[in-house]
């Protein structure tokens, strides 16, 4: 049972939103949604609504932050004041600073930054509405935005959290499960190399629960990765169709 009287898993093994323990929330991904950024992506993961944008590689500013052997990667995770029930201060909180750091580390491994010495790659994650697991949804979107910016990536990074609710390990915690559950384990994963690029744990899990949770998270990241690849393909098919329309010779033209 969680920390409150609300039952998070009913007698049929279903959760507050009707999901099974190993079921993901609905995910919608869109790539190239912003014209002005070099790369962008939008994710709806459950009720999370998150925009990710990437600039770069561009000249590092201020110059002293530049690295001689690779690009410097910066990341800002930010929650809009209207993203939570009570207005949140727009100033960056300790939590946002910490998440910016761990998200940067989760994505950094995937970027071939050695190809762009002395430059800077800037990642912006703007949470418009949050619903638990926003750091994971932010990573999933930001990795797509990096790909959309045309940056060479070793792999696309997908992320998902697993929680423990009413004594049971469950995939992809929603806000209420995140707040009232007993544990939360956000994971970011690169499926081809099998590399885990983010692993955090809040609360406590036994060794067998931890192993079960990690297996669940990895299986979910593999599924999310397939959705990411499909979203990228959709973007390039639509770019190709628009280009074909633009250059199709008009009837009667020489
Ligand atoms: P994550 O979003 O990655 O799960 P946390 O576990 O820190 O990160 O947060 C869980 C959820 O708590 C968030 O998704 C959000 O819905 C909510 N939350 C976070 N910060 C605030 C805040 N300042 N005010 C209200 N709700 C918040």
Coordinates of C-alpha atoms in Angstrom, one line a residue, residues 14-112:
X14 CA -5.4 -2.6 -12.5
X15 CA -4.0 0.9 -11.7
X16 CA -5.9 4.2 -11.0
X17 CA -5.9 5.0 -14.8
X18 CA -6.9 1.4 -15.7
X19 CA -3.5 0.3 -16.9
X20 CA -1.9 -3.1 -16.2
X21 CA 1.3 -3.2 -14.1
X22 CA 3.5 -3.5 -17.2
X23 CA 1.6 -1.1 -19.4
X24 CA 3.0 2.2 -20.8
X25 CA 0.9 5.3 -20.9
X26 CA 0.0 6.5 -24.4
X27 CA 2.9 8.2 -26.2
X28 CA 2.8 10.6 -29.1
X29 CA 6.0 11.9 -30.7
X30 CA 6.5 14.6 -33.3
X31 CA 9.8 15.7 -34.8
X32 CA 10.7 19.1 -36.3
X33 CA 7.9 21.1 -34.7
X34 CA 9.8 24.4 -34.3
X35 CA 11.1 26.4 -37.3
X36 CA 13.6 28.6 -35.5
X37 CA 15.6 26.0 -33.5
X38 CA 18.1 23.7 -35.4
X39 CA 16.2 20.7 -34.1
X40 CA 13.1 20.1 -32.1
X41 CA 10.6 17.5 -30.9
X42 CA 7.4 17.3 -29.0
X43 CA 6.3 14.5 -26.7
X44 CA 3.0 13.6 -25.1
X45 CA 3.6 10.9 -22.6
X46 CA 0.5 10.3 -20.5
X47 CA -0.5 13.8 -19.6
X48 CA 3.1 15.1 -19.9
X49 CA 3.4 17.8 -22.6
X50 CA 7.0 18.6 -23.3
X51 CA 8.9 20.5 -26.0
X52 CA 12.6 19.9 -26.7
X53 CA 14.7 22.2 -28.8
X54 CA 18.4 22.1 -29.9
X55 CA 20.7 24.7 -31.2
X56 CA 24.1 23.9 -32.5
X57 CA 26.8 23.0 -33.0
X58 CA 27.5 26.7 -32.9
X59 CA 30.4 28.8 -31.6
X60 CA 30.8 28.3 -27.8
X61 CA 29.8 31.3 -25.8
X62 CA 31.5 32.5 -23.6
X63 CA 34.6 31.4 -25.3
X64 CA 36.3 30.1 -22.2
X65 CA 33.7 27.3 -21.9
X66 CA 34.9 25.8 -25.2
X67 CA 36.7 22.5 -25.2
X68 CA 39.6 21.8 -27.5
X69 CA 38.7 18.2 -28.3
X70 CA 34.9 18.2 -28.4
X71 CA 31.7 20.2 -28.3
X72 CA 30.4 21.3 -24.9
X73 CA 26.9 20.1 -24.3
X74 CA 24.6 22.3 -22.2
X75 CA 21.1 21.4 -21.1
X76 CA 18.2 23.2 -19.5
X77 CA 15.2 21.4 -18.1
X78 CA 12.5 23.9 -17.1
X79 CA 8.9 23.6 -16.0
X80 CA 6.6 26.3 -17.1
X81 CA 4.7 28.1 -14.3
X82 CA 1.5 26.5 -15.5
X83 CA 2.8 23.0 -15.8
X84 CA 1.7 21.9 -12.3
X85 CA -1.4 22.4 -10.2
X86 CA -0.1 25.4 -8.2
X87 CA 1.7 28.1 -10.1
X88 CA 5.4 27.3 -10.1
X89 CA 8.0 30.0 -9.9
X90 CA 9.6 30.5 -13.3
X91 CA 13.0 30.7 -11.6
X92 CA 15.1 27.5 -11.9
X93 CA 14.6 25.4 -8.7
X94 CA 17.3 23.0 -7.2
X95 CA 15.3 20.1 -8.7
X96 CA 15.4 21.7 -12.2
X97 CA 19.2 22.3 -11.9
X98 CA 19.7 18.7 -10.9
X99 CA 17.5 17.3 -13.6
X100 CA 19.3 19.5 -16.2
X101 CA 22.6 17.9 -15.1
X102 CA 21.4 14.3 -15.2
X103 CA 19.6 14.7 -18.5
X104 CA 22.7 16.3 -20.0
X105 CA 24.7 13.3 -18.8
X106 CA 22.1 10.8 -20.1
X107 CA 22.3 12.4 -23.6
X108 CA 25.9 13.3 -23.8
X109 CA 27.1 9.7 -24.3
X110 CA 25.0 9.4 -27.5
X111 CA 26.4 12.5 -29.2
X112 CA 29.6 12.3 -31.3

